[in-house]
Amino acid sequence: MVLCQGGEGDAAPAAGGQEPEVPPGREDGPGAVQPCVFPAPGVEAAGTEERRACGCCSGMSWPFCCEAPGTKKRATCPGLGLFYTILSAFLFSVASLLLKIIEDVHAVEVSAFRCVFQMAFVLPGLIYYKTGFLGPKGKRIFLFFRGALGSTAMVLLYYAYQVMPLADATVITFTSPVFTSLLAWIFLKEKYSLWDLLFTLFAVTGVILIARPPFLFGSRVSGIEGSYSDHLKGTIAAIASTLSAASTLVILRKVGKSVHYFLSIWYYAVIGLIGCVITLFVLNVWRLPHCGRDRVFLVLIGLLGLGGQIFLTKALQIEKAGPVSIMRTMDVVFAFILQALFLNQLPTWWTVGGALCVIASSSGTAIRKWRHSVKKAKQREI
C-alpha cells in the first residue's frame, strides 16, 4: 500500500507469501489521514505551501496526488475496499489452485517466475517515483532481510501447496497475525497481553488439528493427501513460511515510513529471483513444463498473484486494516470451495475445526489491533 510521504504499507498474512499483507499492530491504519502538499490557490509553486488532508496519494506534490485545489473530493463507494479484498482473496486462491494442478514444476521455479512478474511491475514505479534501487544506507540491511525472508516464505508456501491439501496449507498461513504479535513483542517491545496469548494458543490448536500428529491422533490418520510424511513436510514448510512472513512484517514496522513501498517489493523480487535461480541450479530441477497448458498456468500464477496484490493494496488504501484483515479470511472459504470443486477432495472435520480455531485467532487479533488503532486516533484528535 502506497501512502502519503512514501510510507511503508504493512500487510496481514496471506497465503502464498503474497504481499502486501494486513498487519495486526499498525497504529495508524490504511484509513488514517496523511498530509500531502500542494500549491495553495493563487500562489506560485515557489511560494507559500499549504497542507491538505489526503488519504489517496503517494506523497507527491499537487497536481499528481490529489484533485485540483477547490474541487470536491469524490466520495468512495461504500464497501469498495471490502470488495477489493474479496476479489484479491479469490485471485490468490485461484493462483494457489493452479499451483496445485500444474505438473512437473518445482515450487522454486514457480517462485522465480513470480519474482519476475513482481520486478516487471515494480520497476516502472521505482523510475517514476525516483526512489533509487538501493534505498537509504541505514535501511539497506533491513531491506535485504525483508527480501530474503519474504522470498523464503513464498517458496516454502508454494512447496506446502504442492504436497498437502490446499485448504490445510491456506489455513496455516492465517496464523501469521498471531506470530507477528509475538515477534513484535520479542523484538520491538510491543505490548503482548493475555488476549494475545489466548489467540496464540488458538492458532497452535488449529495447526495441531490440521497436522494431526500420530502421537496424538494415532497411527491411522484419515483425510491425508498422499503419504503422512509429505503431509508433515508440507505442514512444517507452511509453518516456517508463516514465521518468515511474520518476520517481514516486524522488519517493515522497524523500517517505518522511511522507505518507499515499491523499494521494499523490489528487494523482495530481486533477492527472491537470485535465490531461486541459485537453488534451481544447485538442485538441478530447472525445466520448463512439457505441456502447453502448464506453461499457461505458470504465466497465470504470476498474473493472478500480481492482480491479487494490486487489489489488496487498493483495499488498504481506502479501508481500515481491521475490516480488511477479517475479510481476508475469505481466502480460507475459497480454498475449501476450490478444493472440493476442482480437486474432488472434501476437507475433513479436523481441518474444519482447525480452520475455525485459526480464523477465530486471526480475526480476534485483527479486531483488537483495530480497536486500539481507533482509540489512539481519537486520543490524538482530543
Short mmCIF file of C-alpha atoms in Angstrom, two decimals:
data_model
loop_
_atom_site.label_atom_id
_atom_site.label_comp_id
_atom_site.label_asym_id
_atom_site.label_seq_id
_atom_site.Cartn_x
_atom_site.Cartn_y
_atom_site.Cartn_z
CA MET A 1 0.00 0.00 0.00
CA VAL A 2 1.45 3.31 -1.00
CA LEU A 3 0.80 6.09 1.49
CA CYS A 4 1.49 9.77 1.63
CA GLN A 5 5.09 10.66 2.41
CA GLY A 6 6.21 7.45 0.70
CA GLY A 7 5.08 5.39 3.67
CA GLU A 8 5.52 1.72 4.05
CA GLY A 9 2.42 -0.40 3.57
CA ASP A 10 2.13 -3.11 6.18
CA ALA A 11 0.04 -6.14 5.49
CA ALA A 12 -1.56 -9.25 7.17
CA PRO A 13 -0.61 -12.80 6.34
CA ALA A 14 -1.59 -14.14 3.30
CA ALA A 15 -1.45 -17.17 1.54
CA GLY A 16 1.39 -17.95 -0.70
CA GLY A 17 3.84 -15.47 0.65
CA GLN A 18 1.84 -12.95 -1.15
CA GLU A 19 2.22 -9.33 -0.24
CA PRO A 20 1.29 -6.79 0.97
CA GLU A 21 -0.30 -8.29 4.00
CA VAL A 22 -2.50 -6.75 6.69
CA PRO A 23 -0.58 -6.24 9.94
CA PRO A 24 -2.38 -6.59 13.23
CA GLY A 25 -0.46 -3.88 15.02
CA ARG A 26 -0.46 -0.79 12.84
CA GLU A 27 -1.35 2.26 14.90
CA ASP A 28 -2.39 4.47 12.01
CA GLY A 29 -4.08 2.09 9.62
CA PRO A 30 -4.74 2.50 5.92
CA GLY A 31 -7.75 4.63 6.63
CA ALA A 32 -5.66 7.15 8.55
CA VAL A 33 -5.40 10.61 7.03
CA GLN A 34 -1.95 11.64 5.90
CA PRO A 35 -0.88 15.18 4.94
CA CYS A 36 0.26 15.97 1.44
CA VAL A 37 1.47 19.22 -0.05
CA PHE A 38 0.02 21.19 -2.95
CA PRO A 39 0.24 24.84 -4.05
CA ALA A 40 -2.45 26.99 -2.50
CA PRO A 41 -4.93 28.68 -4.86
CA GLY A 42 -3.41 31.76 -6.44
CA VAL A 43 0.05 31.06 -5.11
CA GLU A 44 3.01 30.18 -7.32
CA ALA A 45 4.79 26.84 -6.82
CA ALA A 46 7.80 28.63 -5.36
CA GLY A 47 5.63 30.50 -2.86
CA THR A 48 3.81 29.53 0.29
CA GLU A 49 2.68 25.91 0.58
CA GLU A 50 -0.48 24.73 2.21
CA ARG A 51 -1.22 21.35 3.71
CA ARG A 52 -4.33 19.41 2.98
CA ALA A 53 -5.63 16.15 4.47
CA CYS A 54 -5.39 13.38 1.94
CA GLY A 55 -5.72 9.61 2.11
CA CYS A 56 -5.38 8.84 -1.58
CA CYS A 57 -1.96 9.99 -2.71
CA SER A 58 1.58 8.71 -2.72
CA GLY A 59 3.33 11.65 -1.15
CA MET A 60 3.72 13.58 -4.41
CA SER A 61 3.06 17.29 -4.86
CA TRP A 62 -0.11 18.55 -6.48
CA PRO A 63 -1.33 18.07 -9.21
CA PHE A 64 -0.12 14.44 -9.23
CA CYS A 65 -1.57 13.26 -5.91
CA CYS A 66 -4.91 14.97 -5.36
CA GLU A 67 -7.66 16.79 -7.14
CA ALA A 68 -7.07 20.42 -8.02
CA PRO A 69 -7.48 22.93 -5.18
CA GLY A 70 -11.06 23.87 -4.59
CA THR A 71 -12.50 20.79 -6.30
CA LYS A 72 -14.75 18.45 -4.40
CA LYS A 73 -13.24 15.10 -3.47
CA ARG A 74 -15.24 12.21 -4.87
CA ALA A 75 -16.77 10.02 -2.19
CA THR A 76 -15.51 6.45 -2.07
CA CYS A 77 -18.13 3.84 -2.86
CA PRO A 78 -19.20 2.21 0.45
CA GLY A 79 -17.82 -1.29 0.76
CA LEU A 80 -15.50 -0.92 -2.23
CA GLY A 81 -12.43 -1.68 -0.11
CA LEU A 82 -14.00 -4.89 1.19
CA PHE A 83 -14.99 -5.88 -2.35
CA TYR A 84 -11.38 -5.40 -3.44
CA THR A 85 -10.31 -7.61 -0.52
CA ILE A 86 -12.67 -10.41 -1.55
CA LEU A 87 -11.52 -10.12 -5.17
CA SER A 88 -7.90 -10.25 -4.00
CA ALA A 89 -8.61 -13.36 -1.92
CA PHE A 90 -10.27 -15.03 -4.92
CA LEU A 91 -7.32 -14.30 -7.23
CA PHE A 92 -4.83 -15.59 -4.66
CA SER A 93 -6.91 -18.75 -4.19
CA VAL A 94 -7.14 -19.44 -7.93
CA ALA A 95 -3.37 -18.96 -8.23
CA SER A 96 -2.90 -21.50 -5.44
CA LEU A 97 -5.25 -23.93 -7.19
CA LEU A 98 -3.27 -23.64 -10.44
CA LEU A 99 -0.09 -24.26 -8.49
CA LYS A 100 -1.69 -27.41 -7.14
CA ILE A 101 -2.76 -28.59 -10.61
CA ILE A 102 0.43 -27.78 -12.50
CA GLU A 103 2.70 -30.79 -13.09
CA ASP A 104 6.46 -31.34 -13.04
CA VAL A 105 7.31 -27.80 -11.97
CA HIS A 106 9.22 -27.30 -8.75
CA ALA A 107 7.96 -24.75 -6.22
CA VAL A 108 11.25 -22.84 -6.51
CA GLU A 109 10.79 -22.47 -10.27
CA VAL A 110 7.26 -21.13 -9.80
CA SER A 111 8.60 -18.68 -7.24
CA ALA A 112 11.23 -17.49 -9.73
CA PHE A 113 8.54 -16.71 -12.30
CA ARG A 114 6.53 -14.89 -9.64
CA CYS A 115 9.58 -12.74 -8.81
CA VAL A 116 9.99 -11.83 -12.49
CA PHE A 117 6.40 -10.57 -12.60
CA GLN A 118 6.99 -8.59 -9.40
CA MET A 119 10.08 -6.94 -10.86
CA ALA A 120 8.27 -6.05 -14.08
CA PHE A 121 5.51 -4.41 -12.04
CA VAL A 122 7.73 -2.52 -9.60
CA LEU A 123 10.47 -1.25 -11.95
CA PRO A 124 8.34 1.48 -13.62
CA GLY A 125 7.22 2.66 -10.18
CA LEU A 126 10.81 2.97 -8.96
CA ILE A 127 11.69 5.04 -12.01
CA TYR A 128 8.57 7.21 -11.72
CA TYR A 129 8.98 7.96 -8.00
CA LYS A 130 12.78 8.29 -8.32
CA THR A 131 13.38 6.17 -5.22
CA GLY A 132 16.62 4.61 -6.46
CA PHE A 133 17.33 0.89 -6.38
CA LEU A 134 19.25 0.53 -3.10
CA GLY A 135 17.41 2.71 -0.61
CA PRO A 136 18.79 4.70 2.35
CA LYS A 137 22.15 3.43 3.60
CA GLY A 138 20.97 2.82 7.13
CA LYS A 139 17.97 0.79 5.93
CA ARG A 140 19.60 -1.49 3.35
CA ILE A 141 20.35 -4.28 5.79
CA PHE A 142 16.69 -4.33 6.86
CA LEU A 143 15.56 -4.33 3.24
CA PHE A 144 17.91 -7.22 2.49
CA PHE A 145 16.50 -9.36 5.31
CA ARG A 146 12.97 -8.32 4.34
CA GLY A 147 13.63 -9.54 0.81
CA ALA A 148 15.31 -12.77 1.91
CA LEU A 149 12.61 -13.67 4.45
CA GLY A 150 9.76 -12.68 2.15
CA SER A 151 11.01 -14.74 -0.77
CA THR A 152 11.74 -17.68 1.55
CA ALA A 153 8.16 -17.51 2.82
CA MET A 154 6.88 -17.63 -0.77
CA VAL A 155 8.98 -20.66 -1.75
CA LEU A 156 8.04 -22.60 1.39
CA LEU A 157 4.34 -21.88 0.97
CA TYR A 158 4.38 -22.91 -2.69
CA TYR A 159 6.03 -26.17 -1.64
CA ALA A 160 3.36 -26.68 1.03
CA TYR A 161 0.62 -26.19 -1.57
CA GLN A 162 2.15 -28.89 -3.72
CA VAL A 163 2.48 -31.61 -1.06
CA MET A 164 -0.55 -31.10 1.22
CA PRO A 165 -4.24 -30.25 0.82
CA LEU A 166 -4.86 -26.72 -0.46
CA ALA A 167 -7.23 -25.80 2.38
CA ASP A 168 -4.83 -27.08 5.06
CA ALA A 169 -1.91 -25.00 3.78
CA THR A 170 -4.11 -21.91 3.40
CA VAL A 171 -5.43 -22.19 6.96
CA ILE A 172 -1.93 -22.45 8.44
CA THR A 173 -0.88 -19.22 6.72
CA PHE A 174 -3.61 -17.36 8.62
CA THR A 175 -1.72 -17.84 11.87
CA SER A 176 0.64 -15.08 10.68
CA PRO A 177 -1.04 -12.19 12.61
CA VAL A 178 -0.65 -14.12 15.86
CA PHE A 179 3.04 -14.82 15.26
CA THR A 180 3.54 -11.21 14.16
CA SER A 181 2.25 -10.00 17.54
CA LEU A 182 4.54 -12.46 19.32
CA LEU A 183 7.65 -11.45 17.33
CA ALA A 184 6.82 -7.75 17.71
CA TRP A 185 6.68 -8.28 21.47
CA ILE A 186 10.07 -10.01 21.45
CA PHE A 187 11.98 -7.71 19.08
CA LEU A 188 10.09 -4.41 19.12
CA LYS A 189 8.94 -4.49 22.76
CA GLU A 190 5.31 -4.04 21.73
CA LYS A 191 2.58 -4.88 24.22
CA TYR A 192 1.62 -8.56 24.44
CA SER A 193 -1.49 -9.13 26.55
CA LEU A 194 -3.28 -12.19 27.88
CA TRP A 195 -5.66 -11.90 24.91
CA ASP A 196 -2.70 -12.20 22.55
CA LEU A 197 -1.56 -15.30 24.41
CA LEU A 198 -5.07 -16.78 24.14
CA PHE A 199 -5.16 -16.13 20.40
CA THR A 200 -1.72 -17.74 20.05
CA LEU A 201 -2.97 -20.86 21.81
CA PHE A 202 -6.00 -20.94 19.48
CA ALA A 203 -3.71 -20.72 16.46
CA VAL A 204 -1.45 -23.51 17.72
CA THR A 205 -4.51 -25.68 18.39
CA GLY A 206 -5.71 -25.10 14.83
CA VAL A 207 -2.34 -26.12 13.40
CA ILE A 208 -2.30 -29.29 15.53
CA LEU A 209 -5.77 -30.25 14.28
CA ILE A 210 -4.56 -29.84 10.70
CA ALA A 211 -1.21 -31.59 11.16
CA ARG A 212 -2.78 -34.42 13.23
CA PRO A 213 0.49 -35.86 14.61
CA PRO A 214 0.28 -39.64 15.12
CA PHE A 215 1.40 -39.45 18.77
CA LEU A 216 -1.86 -37.56 19.47
CA PHE A 217 -4.23 -38.96 16.83
CA GLY A 218 -2.92 -42.49 16.43
CA SER A 219 -1.09 -44.19 13.58
CA ARG A 220 -4.10 -44.29 11.24
CA VAL A 221 -4.64 -40.69 10.29
CA SER A 222 -7.55 -40.19 7.89
CA GLY A 223 -8.00 -37.46 5.30
CA ILE A 224 -4.31 -37.10 4.50
CA GLU A 225 -3.38 -36.37 0.88
CA GLY A 226 -0.63 -38.77 -0.20
CA SER A 227 1.72 -40.05 2.49
CA TYR A 228 1.75 -38.67 6.01
CA SER A 229 5.45 -37.93 5.54
CA ASP A 230 4.65 -35.46 2.73
CA HIS A 231 1.80 -34.01 4.79
CA LEU A 232 4.16 -33.43 7.70
CA LYS A 233 6.79 -31.85 5.43
CA GLY A 234 4.11 -29.56 3.99
CA THR A 235 2.93 -28.59 7.47
CA ILE A 236 6.45 -27.74 8.58
CA ALA A 237 7.03 -25.74 5.39
CA ALA A 238 3.75 -23.83 5.87
CA ILE A 239 4.60 -23.01 9.49
CA ALA A 240 8.11 -21.88 8.52
CA SER A 241 6.58 -19.78 5.73
CA THR A 242 4.21 -18.16 8.22
CA LEU A 243 7.04 -17.35 10.63
CA SER A 244 9.09 -15.87 7.77
CA ALA A 245 6.14 -13.74 6.64
CA ALA A 246 5.55 -12.55 10.21
CA SER A 247 9.24 -11.63 10.47
CA THR A 248 8.99 -9.49 7.32
CA LEU A 249 6.13 -7.54 8.89
CA VAL A 250 8.19 -6.91 12.01
CA ILE A 251 11.03 -5.65 9.79
CA LEU A 252 8.61 -3.39 7.90
CA ARG A 253 7.45 -1.92 11.21
CA LYS A 254 11.05 -1.35 12.19
CA VAL A 255 11.79 0.41 8.91
CA GLY A 256 8.62 2.50 9.20
CA LYS A 257 7.83 5.19 6.65
CA SER A 258 11.39 5.97 5.67
CA VAL A 259 11.42 3.52 2.74
CA HIS A 260 9.02 3.59 -0.20
CA TYR A 261 6.78 0.56 -0.55
CA PHE A 262 7.92 -0.10 -4.14
CA LEU A 263 11.52 -0.30 -2.96
CA SER A 264 10.52 -2.90 -0.39
CA ILE A 265 8.90 -5.06 -3.08
CA TRP A 266 11.91 -4.53 -5.34
CA TYR A 267 14.24 -6.09 -2.76
CA TYR A 268 11.75 -8.91 -2.28
CA ALA A 269 11.65 -9.68 -6.01
CA VAL A 270 15.36 -9.25 -6.80
CA ILE A 271 16.68 -11.23 -3.82
CA GLY A 272 13.98 -13.84 -4.35
CA LEU A 273 14.88 -14.28 -8.02
CA ILE A 274 18.60 -14.57 -7.29
CA GLY A 275 17.97 -17.09 -4.52
CA CYS A 276 15.58 -19.13 -6.66
CA VAL A 277 17.98 -19.28 -9.64
CA ILE A 278 20.87 -20.41 -7.42
CA THR A 279 18.68 -23.03 -5.74
CA LEU A 280 17.44 -24.34 -9.09
CA PHE A 281 20.99 -24.85 -10.36
CA VAL A 282 22.10 -26.48 -7.12
CA LEU A 283 19.13 -28.86 -7.10
CA ASN A 284 19.27 -29.26 -10.89
CA VAL A 285 15.48 -29.08 -11.15
CA TRP A 286 15.18 -26.22 -13.67
CA ARG A 287 12.92 -27.22 -16.55
CA LEU A 288 10.03 -25.63 -18.40
CA PRO A 289 6.75 -27.56 -18.34
CA HIS A 290 6.42 -30.07 -21.16
CA CYS A 291 2.72 -29.34 -21.61
CA GLY A 292 1.48 -26.10 -23.15
CA ARG A 293 -1.34 -26.00 -20.59
CA ASP A 294 1.13 -25.99 -17.72
CA ARG A 295 3.07 -23.15 -19.33
CA VAL A 296 -0.13 -21.12 -19.48
CA PHE A 297 -0.80 -21.98 -15.84
CA LEU A 298 2.70 -20.80 -14.92
CA VAL A 299 2.04 -17.41 -16.52
CA LEU A 300 -1.42 -17.20 -14.94
CA ILE A 301 0.03 -17.88 -11.48
CA GLY A 302 2.25 -14.83 -11.87
CA LEU A 303 -0.55 -12.64 -13.25
CA LEU A 304 -3.13 -13.73 -10.66
CA GLY A 305 -0.66 -13.26 -7.81
CA LEU A 306 0.17 -9.78 -9.08
CA GLY A 307 -3.52 -8.95 -9.53
CA GLY A 308 -4.31 -10.15 -6.02
CA GLN A 309 -1.57 -7.94 -4.63
CA ILE A 310 -2.81 -4.89 -6.55
CA PHE A 311 -6.41 -5.28 -5.36
CA LEU A 312 -5.26 -5.86 -1.78
CA THR A 313 -3.18 -2.69 -1.99
CA LYS A 314 -6.20 -0.78 -3.31
CA ALA A 315 -8.31 -2.17 -0.48
CA LEU A 316 -5.81 -0.98 2.11
CA GLN A 317 -5.76 2.49 0.57
CA ILE A 318 -9.49 3.08 1.06
CA GLU A 319 -10.38 0.83 4.01
CA LYS A 320 -9.08 0.35 7.54
CA ALA A 321 -6.74 -2.55 8.24
CA GLY A 322 -9.11 -4.25 10.72
CA PRO A 323 -12.01 -4.95 8.33
CA VAL A 324 -9.57 -5.93 5.57
CA SER A 325 -7.85 -8.40 7.92
CA ILE A 326 -11.15 -10.02 8.81
CA MET A 327 -12.41 -10.11 5.23
CA ARG A 328 -9.16 -11.75 4.11
CA THR A 329 -10.35 -14.92 5.84
CA MET A 330 -12.35 -15.43 2.65
CA ASP A 331 -9.10 -16.97 1.39
CA VAL A 332 -9.92 -20.00 3.52
CA VAL A 333 -13.50 -20.19 2.23
CA PHE A 334 -12.37 -20.02 -1.39
CA ALA A 335 -9.68 -22.65 -0.72
CA PHE A 336 -12.29 -25.06 0.69
CA ILE A 337 -14.63 -24.47 -2.26
CA LEU A 338 -11.97 -24.77 -4.97
CA GLN A 339 -10.51 -27.89 -3.36
CA ALA A 340 -13.92 -29.56 -3.36
CA LEU A 341 -14.89 -28.48 -6.90
CA PHE A 342 -11.66 -28.99 -8.83
CA LEU A 343 -9.62 -31.44 -6.77
CA ASN A 344 -12.53 -33.66 -5.66
CA GLN A 345 -11.26 -33.59 -2.09
CA LEU A 346 -13.62 -32.71 0.73
CA PRO A 347 -11.97 -31.25 3.83
CA THR A 348 -12.10 -33.40 6.95
CA TRP A 349 -13.80 -32.29 10.16
CA TRP A 350 -10.33 -31.96 11.67
CA THR A 351 -9.44 -29.40 9.01
CA VAL A 352 -12.73 -27.55 9.53
CA GLY A 353 -12.11 -27.45 13.29
CA GLY A 354 -8.56 -26.23 12.77
CA ALA A 355 -9.77 -23.58 10.32
CA LEU A 356 -12.31 -22.27 12.84
CA CYS A 357 -9.62 -22.03 15.53
CA VAL A 358 -7.20 -20.19 13.23
CA ILE A 359 -9.87 -17.82 11.84
CA ALA A 360 -11.05 -17.00 15.37
CA SER A 361 -7.46 -16.35 16.39
CA SER A 362 -6.52 -14.12 13.42
CA SER A 363 -9.85 -12.25 13.49
CA GLY A 364 -9.58 -11.65 17.23
CA THR A 365 -6.06 -10.30 16.81
CA ALA A 366 -7.16 -8.01 13.97
CA ILE A 367 -10.17 -6.69 15.90
CA ARG A 368 -8.10 -5.93 19.00
CA LYS A 369 -5.46 -4.07 17.00
CA TRP A 370 -8.14 -2.23 15.05
CA ARG A 371 -9.86 -1.05 18.24
CA HIS A 372 -6.50 0.00 19.66
CA SER A 373 -5.81 1.99 16.48
CA VAL A 374 -9.21 3.72 16.62
CA LYS A 375 -8.73 4.55 20.31
CA LYS A 376 -5.32 6.13 19.68
CA ALA A 377 -6.71 8.11 16.74
CA LYS A 378 -9.45 9.55 18.98
CA GLN A 379 -6.89 10.44 21.63
CA ARG A 380 -4.82 12.31 19.03
CA GLU A 381 -7.91 14.25 17.95
CA ILE A 382 -8.56 15.28 21.55
#
